[in-house]
């Protein structure tokens, strides 16, 4: 009933381990653009989160609570993935345990709703920060993930549509941040598309 502040510290750290980074992200100009152009587009006029957003469609939320719920889901998901990834041993004993051997770490794949990964600032966008955070607070990794960047995270959209990419036309939307004021923060929707049909939508 009291939201995140009402959860005891031990349990809360399971969802939000990097509290400082979690809070700081909301002030980042790129994330603010993502919030306006993608995240909040899943909030409908009835105060319900859309089914594609991965939440209960029957939940009645205010704008502020919807935003809080979405970023908590993204942070918790990325926290679990990052924690698992850095605890895995190197995949080959022939590879050195240096900051350059990111390829030797465990290969982790996750299936998530399009709304949680489009435009690279959902679960996927939080992974580098959280891997670096856990690397700096754990001895199990040897510091290998301190150099991990967004390039180590690959996002593939499965059968995207114009609607799921928030396009106002019949073509897929490929990026956000095309205006003069937002151009420095321009963000692609994903790294790759994967279509099961021989004739994908127009791009």
Tab-separated table of C-alpha atoms in Angstrom:
chain	number	residue	atom	x	y	z
A	1	UNK	CA	0.000	0.000	0.000
A	2	UNK	CA	2.944	2.319	0.627
A	3	UNK	CA	4.769	1.518	-2.602
A	4	UNK	CA	8.546	1.079	-2.765
A	5	UNK	CA	9.206	3.047	0.480
A	6	UNK	CA	6.969	0.591	2.319
A	7	UNK	CA	9.127	-2.424	1.403
A	8	UNK	CA	11.847	-3.402	3.861
A	9	UNK	CA	15.391	-2.659	2.742
A	10	UNK	CA	16.478	-6.254	2.186
A	11	UNK	CA	13.587	-7.060	-0.098
A	12	UNK	CA	13.788	-3.711	-1.879
A	13	UNK	CA	17.448	-4.291	-2.734
A	14	UNK	CA	16.398	-7.379	-4.694
A	15	UNK	CA	14.514	-5.125	-7.093
A	16	UNK	CA	16.583	-1.935	-6.921
A	17	UNK	CA	20.149	-2.791	-5.976
A	18	UNK	CA	21.696	0.352	-7.497
A	19	UNK	CA	19.411	2.942	-5.900
A	20	UNK	CA	21.625	5.888	-6.804
A	21	UNK	CA	21.819	4.906	-10.462
A	22	UNK	CA	18.104	4.148	-10.548
A	23	UNK	CA	17.256	7.641	-9.315
A	24	UNK	CA	19.867	9.416	-11.447
A	25	UNK	CA	18.580	7.798	-14.641
A	26	UNK	CA	15.272	9.670	-14.423
A	27	UNK	CA	17.163	12.971	-14.813
A	28	UNK	CA	19.069	11.888	-17.923
A	29	UNK	CA	17.953	13.860	-21.036
A	30	UNK	CA	17.955	10.751	-23.220
A	31	UNK	CA	15.803	8.880	-20.723
A	32	UNK	CA	13.414	11.824	-20.441
A	33	UNK	CA	12.951	11.734	-24.214
A	34	UNK	CA	12.398	7.970	-24.077
A	35	UNK	CA	9.809	8.440	-21.326
A	36	UNK	CA	7.879	10.984	-23.386
A	37	UNK	CA	8.191	9.252	-26.780
A	38	UNK	CA	7.883	5.595	-25.736
A	39	UNK	CA	7.310	4.648	-22.101
A	40	UNK	CA	4.270	6.820	-21.414
A	41	UNK	CA	2.680	5.982	-24.772
A	42	UNK	CA	1.441	2.770	-23.136
A	43	UNK	CA	-0.649	4.710	-20.634
A	44	UNK	CA	-4.191	4.996	-21.921
A	45	UNK	CA	-6.844	7.542	-21.050
A	46	UNK	CA	-8.569	5.112	-18.682
A	47	UNK	CA	-5.539	4.944	-16.432
A	48	UNK	CA	-4.732	1.381	-17.386
A	49	UNK	CA	-1.401	0.026	-18.507
A	50	UNK	CA	-1.600	-1.678	-21.887
A	51	UNK	CA	-1.345	-5.444	-22.131
A	52	UNK	CA	1.849	-5.139	-24.203
A	53	UNK	CA	3.471	-3.238	-21.342
A	54	UNK	CA	3.587	-6.473	-19.399
A	55	UNK	CA	1.301	-5.353	-16.555
A	56	UNK	CA	-2.236	-6.309	-15.613
A	57	UNK	CA	-4.573	-4.633	-18.079
A	58	UNK	CA	-7.146	-4.237	-15.316
A	59	UNK	CA	-4.844	-2.190	-13.098
A	60	UNK	CA	-6.068	1.362	-12.635
A	61	UNK	CA	-3.079	3.632	-12.190
A	62	UNK	CA	-2.468	7.351	-12.115
A	63	UNK	CA	0.117	8.751	-14.526
A	64	UNK	CA	2.708	8.948	-11.740
A	65	UNK	CA	1.994	5.428	-10.509
A	66	UNK	CA	2.087	4.017	-14.030
A	67	UNK	CA	5.511	5.598	-14.566
A	68	UNK	CA	6.762	4.278	-11.213
A	69	UNK	CA	5.458	0.782	-11.959
A	70	UNK	CA	7.089	0.650	-15.398
A	71	UNK	CA	10.534	1.832	-14.312
A	72	UNK	CA	10.454	-0.521	-11.323
A	73	UNK	CA	9.631	-3.472	-13.599
A	74	UNK	CA	12.479	-2.500	-15.931
A	75	UNK	CA	14.961	-2.011	-13.094
A	76	UNK	CA	13.987	-5.254	-11.365
A	77	UNK	CA	14.256	-7.222	-14.603
A	78	UNK	CA	17.640	-5.758	-15.476
A	79	UNK	CA	18.867	-6.277	-11.902
A	80	UNK	CA	18.031	-9.992	-11.996
A	81	UNK	CA	19.692	-10.421	-15.399
A	82	UNK	CA	22.837	-8.504	-14.464
A	83	UNK	CA	23.191	-10.335	-11.155
A	84	UNK	CA	22.916	-13.698	-12.905
A	85	UNK	CA	25.281	-12.780	-15.734
A	86	UNK	CA	28.215	-11.637	-13.606
A	87	UNK	CA	27.980	-14.691	-11.361
A	88	UNK	CA	28.655	-17.026	-14.287
A	89	UNK	CA	32.211	-18.293	-14.868
A	90	UNK	CA	34.134	-17.576	-18.052
A	91	UNK	CA	33.098	-19.897	-20.870
A	92	UNK	CA	36.642	-20.844	-21.791
A	93	UNK	CA	39.686	-21.311	-19.576
A	94	UNK	CA	41.871	-20.139	-22.464
A	95	UNK	CA	40.471	-16.635	-22.195
A	96	UNK	CA	42.147	-14.236	-19.824
A	97	UNK	CA	40.226	-12.718	-16.934
A	98	UNK	CA	40.688	-9.155	-18.072
A	99	UNK	CA	38.356	-6.255	-18.750
A	100	UNK	CA	38.526	-7.142	-22.437
A	101	UNK	CA	37.043	-10.630	-22.196
A	102	UNK	CA	33.359	-9.696	-22.123
A	103	UNK	CA	32.794	-12.339	-24.808
A	104	UNK	CA	33.839	-15.032	-22.332
A	105	UNK	CA	30.964	-14.287	-19.981
A	106	UNK	CA	27.682	-16.200	-19.980
A	107	UNK	CA	25.328	-15.656	-22.896
A	108	UNK	CA	22.002	-14.529	-21.469
A	109	UNK	CA	18.798	-14.277	-23.484
A	110	UNK	CA	15.474	-12.903	-22.294
A	111	UNK	CA	12.065	-12.688	-23.973
A	112	UNK	CA	10.205	-9.517	-23.057
A	113	UNK	CA	7.266	-7.497	-24.386
A	114	UNK	CA	8.208	-5.062	-27.145
A	115	UNK	CA	7.233	-2.141	-24.918
A	116	UNK	CA	9.882	-3.140	-22.369
A	117	UNK	CA	12.803	-3.086	-24.815
A	118	UNK	CA	11.943	-0.753	-27.708
A	119	UNK	CA	14.129	2.318	-28.130
A	120	UNK	CA	16.870	0.768	-25.979
A	121	UNK	CA	15.981	2.355	-22.640
A	122	UNK	CA	13.914	-0.324	-20.927
A	123	UNK	CA	15.330	-3.485	-19.385
A	124	UNK	CA	18.035	-3.603	-22.050
A	125	UNK	CA	19.245	-0.043	-21.507
A	126	UNK	CA	19.802	-0.600	-17.780
A	127	UNK	CA	21.975	-3.699	-18.097
A	128	UNK	CA	25.399	-2.049	-18.626
A	129	UNK	CA	24.998	0.177	-15.556
A	130	UNK	CA	23.855	-2.700	-13.369
A	131	UNK	CA	26.578	-5.068	-14.556
A	132	UNK	CA	29.120	-2.403	-13.691
A	133	UNK	CA	27.452	-1.877	-10.329
A	134	UNK	CA	27.509	-5.560	-9.377
A	135	UNK	CA	31.035	-5.901	-10.708
A	136	UNK	CA	32.243	-3.141	-8.380
A	137	UNK	CA	30.505	-4.677	-5.350
A	138	UNK	CA	31.365	-8.323	-5.967
A	139	UNK	CA	34.574	-10.290	-6.119
A	140	UNK	CA	33.058	-13.067	-8.222
A	141	UNK	CA	33.557	-11.204	-11.480
A	142	UNK	CA	37.108	-9.939	-11.095
A	143	UNK	CA	36.071	-6.599	-12.568
A	144	UNK	CA	35.364	-8.005	-16.033
A	145	UNK	CA	32.087	-6.135	-16.458
A	146	UNK	CA	33.333	-2.698	-15.457
A	147	UNK	CA	33.991	-2.040	-19.138
A	148	UNK	CA	30.651	-3.421	-20.346
A	149	UNK	CA	28.807	-0.950	-22.579
A	150	UNK	CA	25.536	-0.840	-24.480
A	151	UNK	CA	27.334	-2.530	-27.394
A	152	UNK	CA	27.344	-5.755	-25.378
A	153	UNK	CA	23.536	-5.810	-25.319
A	154	UNK	CA	21.739	-6.840	-28.514
A	155	UNK	CA	18.033	-6.120	-28.923
A	156	UNK	CA	15.946	-8.008	-31.506
A	157	UNK	CA	12.289	-7.176	-32.065
A	158	UNK	CA	10.193	-10.160	-33.115
A	159	UNK	CA	7.600	-9.420	-35.799
A	160	UNK	CA	7.317	-5.707	-34.999
A	161	UNK	CA	4.400	-3.748	-36.429
A	162	UNK	CA	3.843	-0.083	-37.141
A	163	UNK	CA	1.644	0.085	-34.039
A	164	UNK	CA	4.124	-1.656	-31.731
A	165	UNK	CA	6.868	0.744	-32.840
A	166	UNK	CA	4.549	3.717	-32.170
A	167	UNK	CA	4.501	4.760	-35.808
A	168	UNK	CA	1.759	7.076	-37.028
A	169	UNK	CA	2.053	5.653	-40.541
A	170	UNK	CA	1.951	2.132	-41.971
A	171	UNK	CA	5.743	1.918	-41.766
A	172	UNK	CA	7.852	0.892	-38.788
A	173	UNK	CA	9.283	3.696	-36.712
A	174	UNK	CA	13.048	3.234	-36.581
A	175	UNK	CA	14.174	5.917	-34.128
A	176	UNK	CA	13.132	8.671	-31.748
A	177	UNK	CA	14.855	12.013	-31.373
A	178	UNK	CA	14.801	13.413	-34.897
A	179	UNK	CA	13.999	17.025	-34.027
A	180	UNK	CA	16.609	19.792	-33.620
A	181	UNK	CA	16.350	19.784	-29.821
A	182	UNK	CA	16.410	15.998	-29.402
A	183	UNK	CA	18.850	15.038	-32.160
A	184	UNK	CA	21.784	14.630	-29.698
A	185	UNK	CA	19.760	11.944	-27.942
A	186	UNK	CA	18.537	10.132	-31.051
A	187	UNK	CA	17.930	6.463	-30.249
A	188	UNK	CA	17.260	3.517	-32.558
A	189	UNK	CA	14.341	1.245	-31.827
A	190	UNK	CA	16.433	-1.949	-31.790
A	191	UNK	CA	19.518	-3.594	-33.270
A	192	UNK	CA	17.643	-6.076	-35.457
A	193	UNK	CA	14.168	-7.149	-36.570
A	194	UNK	CA	13.200	-10.798	-36.910
A	195	UNK	CA	10.164	-11.639	-39.038
A	196	UNK	CA	8.460	-15.009	-39.300
A	197	UNK	CA	6.692	-13.876	-42.464
A	198	UNK	CA	8.358	-13.760	-45.858
A	199	UNK	CA	6.932	-10.276	-46.421
A	200	UNK	CA	7.777	-8.028	-43.460
A	201	UNK	CA	6.077	-4.670	-42.914
A	202	UNK	CA	7.366	-1.612	-44.690
A	203	UNK	CA	10.337	0.057	-43.051
